[in-house]
Amino acid sequence: MRRISEENMEIEHWEPQSKYPELQINYKNLLASCSGNRGSKKNNQHCNPKKGDAEITINPADFSKNCENQIRYSSTGKIFSDDENINTDLNEILNLNYQTLIDNRKIALHTVITVLNRKFPNKTWSKESLKKTLEELSSKDAEGKYSPYCQYIFWYLNKRLNNP
């Protein structure tokens, strides 16, 4: 959920090219992915470098499966799934609970909480303010991009909205 750019991205093969060489240049098999600390120790890598030739359960580009519906978060910034296979993908194959990513999720959320606390100094956020913040974050910015780690923020705000 972090932004990727030309400087920090790689082309990932949904179906690993070592196992499916015929799909190596099939556009439906190519995904943009962050470079996830490529070149560092394996336990410090995440996303594409950590995945390597492993296969994962859900293709994030398959909108019919909507991977966001399979993912949950904890208040500590960790990402998980109730589906055991997806949970293995998140933790072992993609290493998405790498400490830097957890910290980035928490920083993104803290930023939104700080803005809400400035708008509402008594720290009681109305349902309307939560809905408006969700609506704002659900929209792309002027560059056509979503806020980094927005799904974690959505999770938190929806939790607050539904459990006041």
PDB file of C-alpha atoms in Angstrom:
ATOM      1  CA  MET A   1       0.000   0.000   0.000  1.00  0.00           C
ATOM      2  CA  ARG A   2       2.930   2.303  -0.292  1.00  0.00           C
ATOM      3  CA  ARG A   3       3.450   4.408  -3.346  1.00  0.00           C
ATOM      4  CA  ILE A   4       5.618   2.972  -6.044  1.00  0.00           C
ATOM      5  CA  SER A   5       7.529   4.998  -8.553  1.00  0.00           C
ATOM      6  CA  GLU A   6      10.042   4.304 -11.269  1.00  0.00           C
ATOM      7  CA  GLU A   7      12.788   4.492  -8.637  1.00  0.00           C
ATOM      8  CA  ASN A   8      11.311   1.903  -6.264  1.00  0.00           C
ATOM      9  CA  MET A   9       9.359  -0.476  -8.480  1.00  0.00           C
ATOM     10  CA  GLU A  10       9.853  -3.738 -10.296  1.00  0.00           C
ATOM     11  CA  ILE A  11       7.806  -5.847 -12.647  1.00  0.00           C
ATOM     12  CA  GLU A  12       6.441  -8.862 -10.820  1.00  0.00           C
ATOM     13  CA  HIS A  13       5.238 -11.937 -12.639  1.00  0.00           C
ATOM     14  CA  TRP A  14       1.967 -13.164 -11.127  1.00  0.00           C
ATOM     15  CA  GLU A  15       2.709 -16.631 -12.453  1.00  0.00           C
ATOM     16  CA  PRO A  16       6.466 -17.016 -11.811  1.00  0.00           C
ATOM     17  CA  GLN A  17       8.463 -16.910 -15.021  1.00  0.00           C
ATOM     18  CA  SER A  18      10.641 -19.811 -13.875  1.00  0.00           C
ATOM     19  CA  LYS A  19       7.557 -22.047 -13.739  1.00  0.00           C
ATOM     20  CA  TYR A  20       5.597 -20.488 -16.600  1.00  0.00           C
ATOM     21  CA  PRO A  21       8.130 -19.227 -19.172  1.00  0.00           C
ATOM     22  CA  GLU A  22       5.405 -18.931 -21.806  1.00  0.00           C
ATOM     23  CA  LEU A  23       3.791 -16.166 -19.692  1.00  0.00           C
ATOM     24  CA  GLN A  24       7.005 -14.174 -19.276  1.00  0.00           C
ATOM     25  CA  ILE A  25       5.836 -11.282 -21.475  1.00  0.00           C
ATOM     26  CA  ASN A  26       2.083 -11.796 -21.223  1.00  0.00           C
ATOM     27  CA  TYR A  27       0.763  -8.401 -20.032  1.00  0.00           C
ATOM     28  CA  LYS A  28      -1.945 -10.055 -17.937  1.00  0.00           C
ATOM     29  CA  ASN A  29       0.838 -11.749 -15.975  1.00  0.00           C
ATOM     30  CA  LEU A  30       2.784  -8.554 -15.212  1.00  0.00           C
ATOM     31  CA  LEU A  31       2.225  -6.414 -12.115  1.00  0.00           C
ATOM     32  CA  ALA A  32       3.988  -3.348 -10.768  1.00  0.00           C
ATOM     33  CA  SER A  33       5.461  -4.046  -7.351  1.00  0.00           C
ATOM     34  CA  CYS A  34       7.716  -2.205  -4.943  1.00  0.00           C
ATOM     35  CA  SER A  35      11.368  -3.229  -4.912  1.00  0.00           C
ATOM     36  CA  GLY A  36      11.043  -4.173  -1.231  1.00  0.00           C
ATOM     37  CA  ASN A  37      14.658  -3.712  -0.077  1.00  0.00           C
ATOM     38  CA  ARG A  38      16.126  -5.789  -2.898  1.00  0.00           C
ATOM     39  CA  GLY A  39      19.782  -6.476  -2.197  1.00  0.00           C
ATOM     40  CA  SER A  40      19.396  -6.637   1.571  1.00  0.00           C
ATOM     41  CA  LYS A  41      19.208  -9.799   3.687  1.00  0.00           C
ATOM     42  CA  LYS A  42      16.226 -12.006   2.795  1.00  0.00           C
ATOM     43  CA  ASN A  43      14.487 -11.383   6.146  1.00  0.00           C
ATOM     44  CA  ASN A  44      14.636  -7.607   5.449  1.00  0.00           C
ATOM     45  CA  GLN A  45      13.058  -7.956   2.017  1.00  0.00           C
ATOM     46  CA  HIS A  46       9.349  -7.719   1.283  1.00  0.00           C
ATOM     47  CA  CYS A  47       7.011  -7.659  -1.709  1.00  0.00           C
ATOM     48  CA  ASN A  48       8.546  -8.845  -5.004  1.00  0.00           C
ATOM     49  CA  PRO A  49      12.120  -9.600  -3.828  1.00  0.00           C
ATOM     50  CA  LYS A  50      10.811 -11.675  -0.915  1.00  0.00           C
ATOM     51  CA  LYS A  51       8.222 -13.428  -3.096  1.00  0.00           C
ATOM     52  CA  GLY A  52      10.751 -14.590  -5.647  1.00  0.00           C
ATOM     53  CA  ASP A  53       9.303 -17.560  -7.545  1.00  0.00           C
ATOM     54  CA  ALA A  54       6.663 -18.374  -4.940  1.00  0.00           C
ATOM     55  CA  GLU A  55       3.015 -18.371  -5.926  1.00  0.00           C
ATOM     56  CA  ILE A  56       0.473 -16.464  -3.871  1.00  0.00           C
ATOM     57  CA  THR A  57      -3.236 -17.057  -3.386  1.00  0.00           C
ATOM     58  CA  ILE A  58      -4.833 -13.871  -4.713  1.00  0.00           C
ATOM     59  CA  ASN A  59      -3.818 -11.793  -7.697  1.00  0.00           C
ATOM     60  CA  PRO A  60      -4.191  -8.166  -6.522  1.00  0.00           C
ATOM     61  CA  ALA A  61      -5.163  -7.143 -10.066  1.00  0.00           C
ATOM     62  CA  ASP A  62      -8.116  -9.560 -10.110  1.00  0.00           C
ATOM     63  CA  PHE A  63     -10.923  -7.205  -9.157  1.00  0.00           C
ATOM     64  CA  SER A  64     -13.429 -10.062  -8.981  1.00  0.00           C
ATOM     65  CA  LYS A  65     -11.602 -11.385  -5.891  1.00  0.00           C
ATOM     66  CA  ASN A  66     -11.097  -7.921  -4.278  1.00  0.00           C
ATOM     67  CA  CYS A  67      -8.130  -8.762  -2.085  1.00  0.00           C
ATOM     68  CA  GLU A  68      -8.932  -5.865   0.293  1.00  0.00           C
ATOM     69  CA  ASN A  69     -11.941  -7.862   1.513  1.00  0.00           C
ATOM     70  CA  GLN A  70      -9.624 -10.697   2.556  1.00  0.00           C
ATOM     71  CA  ILE A  71      -7.262  -8.535   4.585  1.00  0.00           C
ATOM     72  CA  ARG A  72      -7.560  -7.339   8.174  1.00  0.00           C
ATOM     73  CA  TYR A  73      -5.403  -5.181  10.414  1.00  0.00           C
ATOM     74  CA  SER A  74      -4.547  -5.001  14.068  1.00  0.00           C
ATOM     75  CA  SER A  75      -4.260  -1.847  16.137  1.00  0.00           C
ATOM     76  CA  THR A  76      -0.499  -2.460  16.186  1.00  0.00           C
ATOM     77  CA  GLY A  77      -0.291  -1.929  12.406  1.00  0.00           C
ATOM     78  CA  LYS A  78       0.027  -5.590  11.462  1.00  0.00           C
ATOM     79  CA  ILE A  79      -1.743  -7.010   8.432  1.00  0.00           C
ATOM     80  CA  PHE A  80      -3.371 -10.464   8.453  1.00  0.00           C
ATOM     81  CA  SER A  81      -6.141 -12.559   6.979  1.00  0.00           C
ATOM     82  CA  ASP A  82      -8.647 -15.006   8.410  1.00  0.00           C
ATOM     83  CA  ASP A  83      -7.780 -17.215   5.437  1.00  0.00           C
ATOM     84  CA  GLU A  84      -4.760 -19.318   6.423  1.00  0.00           C
ATOM     85  CA  ASN A  85      -3.303 -19.379   2.885  1.00  0.00           C
ATOM     86  CA  ILE A  86      -3.564 -15.624   2.477  1.00  0.00           C
ATOM     87  CA  ASN A  87      -2.118 -15.113   5.941  1.00  0.00           C
ATOM     88  CA  THR A  88       0.890 -17.238   4.921  1.00  0.00           C
ATOM     89  CA  ASP A  89       1.237 -15.138   1.760  1.00  0.00           C
ATOM     90  CA  LEU A  90       1.170 -11.902   3.753  1.00  0.00           C
ATOM     91  CA  ASN A  91       3.634 -12.984   6.432  1.00  0.00           C
ATOM     92  CA  GLU A  92       5.970 -15.560   4.968  1.00  0.00           C
ATOM     93  CA  ILE A  93       5.963 -15.003   1.213  1.00  0.00           C
ATOM     94  CA  LEU A  94       5.531 -11.212   0.994  1.00  0.00           C
ATOM     95  CA  ASN A  95       6.782 -10.255   4.485  1.00  0.00           C
ATOM     96  CA  LEU A  96       4.208  -7.479   4.752  1.00  0.00           C
ATOM     97  CA  ASN A  97       4.619  -7.357   8.517  1.00  0.00           C
ATOM     98  CA  TYR A  98       8.203  -6.204   8.095  1.00  0.00           C
ATOM     99  CA  GLN A  99       8.727  -3.652  10.879  1.00  0.00           C
ATOM    100  CA  THR A 100       9.252  -0.685   8.538  1.00  0.00           C
ATOM    101  CA  LEU A 101       5.906  -1.362   6.844  1.00  0.00           C
ATOM    102  CA  ILE A 102       4.161  -1.679  10.215  1.00  0.00           C
ATOM    103  CA  ASP A 103       5.733   1.618  11.300  1.00  0.00           C
ATOM    104  CA  ASN A 104       4.689   3.294   8.033  1.00  0.00           C
ATOM    105  CA  ARG A 105       1.085   2.163   8.542  1.00  0.00           C
ATOM    106  CA  LYS A 106       1.100   3.575  12.060  1.00  0.00           C
ATOM    107  CA  ILE A 107       2.619   6.894  10.904  1.00  0.00           C
ATOM    108  CA  ALA A 108      -0.011   7.255   8.157  1.00  0.00           C
ATOM    109  CA  LEU A 109      -2.788   6.592  10.675  1.00  0.00           C
ATOM    110  CA  HIS A 110      -1.239   8.903  13.277  1.00  0.00           C
ATOM    111  CA  THR A 111      -1.199  11.702  10.680  1.00  0.00           C
ATOM    112  CA  VAL A 112      -4.943  11.323  10.054  1.00  0.00           C
ATOM    113  CA  ILE A 113      -5.683  11.109  13.788  1.00  0.00           C
ATOM    114  CA  THR A 114      -3.658  14.285  14.374  1.00  0.00           C
ATOM    115  CA  VAL A 115      -5.647  16.136  11.705  1.00  0.00           C
ATOM    116  CA  LEU A 116      -8.937  14.930  13.218  1.00  0.00           C
ATOM    117  CA  ASN A 117      -7.815  15.949  16.708  1.00  0.00           C
ATOM    118  CA  ARG A 118      -6.941  19.430  15.433  1.00  0.00           C
ATOM    119  CA  LYS A 119     -10.385  19.769  13.857  1.00  0.00           C
ATOM    120  CA  PHE A 120     -12.079  18.350  16.948  1.00  0.00           C
ATOM    121  CA  PRO A 121      -9.934  19.256  19.993  1.00  0.00           C
ATOM    122  CA  ASN A 122     -12.265  17.517  22.445  1.00  0.00           C
ATOM    123  CA  LYS A 123     -11.347  14.215  20.681  1.00  0.00           C
ATOM    124  CA  THR A 124     -14.946  13.256  20.083  1.00  0.00           C
ATOM    125  CA  TRP A 125     -15.226  12.691  16.385  1.00  0.00           C
ATOM    126  CA  SER A 126     -18.752  12.726  15.077  1.00  0.00           C
ATOM    127  CA  LYS A 127     -19.995  10.059  12.710  1.00  0.00           C
ATOM    128  CA  GLU A 128     -20.283  12.771  10.081  1.00  0.00           C
ATOM    129  CA  SER A 129     -16.617  13.756  10.476  1.00  0.00           C
ATOM    130  CA  LEU A 130     -15.524  10.116  10.238  1.00  0.00           C
ATOM    131  CA  LYS A 131     -17.663   9.574   7.146  1.00  0.00           C
ATOM    132  CA  LYS A 132     -16.305  12.742   5.546  1.00  0.00           C
ATOM    133  CA  THR A 133     -12.707  11.705   6.271  1.00  0.00           C
ATOM    134  CA  LEU A 134     -13.382   8.255   4.815  1.00  0.00           C
ATOM    135  CA  GLU A 135     -14.911   9.856   1.742  1.00  0.00           C
ATOM    136  CA  GLU A 136     -11.914  12.165   1.302  1.00  0.00           C
ATOM    137  CA  LEU A 137      -9.437   9.305   1.659  1.00  0.00           C
ATOM    138  CA  SER A 138     -11.460   7.146  -0.727  1.00  0.00           C
ATOM    139  CA  SER A 139     -10.895   9.713  -3.452  1.00  0.00           C
ATOM    140  CA  LYS A 140      -7.744  10.037  -5.493  1.00  0.00           C
ATOM    141  CA  ASP A 141      -5.684  13.197  -5.144  1.00  0.00           C
ATOM    142  CA  ALA A 142      -4.895  15.709  -7.909  1.00  0.00           C
ATOM    143  CA  GLU A 143      -2.253  13.304  -9.261  1.00  0.00           C
ATOM    144  CA  GLY A 144      -4.807  10.480  -9.449  1.00  0.00           C
ATOM    145  CA  LYS A 145      -3.340   8.608  -6.475  1.00  0.00           C
ATOM    146  CA  TYR A 146      -4.693   7.301  -3.198  1.00  0.00           C
ATOM    147  CA  SER A 147      -3.024   8.104   0.109  1.00  0.00           C
ATOM    148  CA  PRO A 148      -0.294   5.632   1.055  1.00  0.00           C
ATOM    149  CA  TYR A 149      -1.497   2.938   3.468  1.00  0.00           C
ATOM    150  CA  CYS A 150      -5.081   4.155   3.011  1.00  0.00           C
ATOM    151  CA  GLN A 151      -6.560   0.687   3.555  1.00  0.00           C
ATOM    152  CA  TYR A 152      -5.180   0.633   7.099  1.00  0.00           C
ATOM    153  CA  ILE A 153      -6.682   4.061   7.734  1.00  0.00           C
ATOM    154  CA  PHE A 154     -10.015   2.906   6.238  1.00  0.00           C
ATOM    155  CA  TRP A 155      -9.979  -0.076   8.593  1.00  0.00           C
ATOM    156  CA  TYR A 156      -9.376   2.142  11.621  1.00  0.00           C
ATOM    157  CA  LEU A 157     -11.951   4.797  10.734  1.00  0.00           C
ATOM    158  CA  ASN A 158     -14.589   2.191   9.878  1.00  0.00           C
ATOM    159  CA  LYS A 159     -13.899   0.504  13.209  1.00  0.00           C
ATOM    160  CA  ARG A 160     -14.406   3.828  15.005  1.00  0.00           C
ATOM    161  CA  LEU A 161     -17.502   4.559  12.944  1.00  0.00           C
ATOM    162  CA  ASN A 162     -19.103   1.199  13.708  1.00  0.00           C
ATOM    163  CA  ASN A 163     -17.975   0.951  17.350  1.00  0.00           C
ATOM    164  CA  PRO A 164     -18.210   4.428  18.862  1.00  0.00           C
TER     165      PRO A 164
END
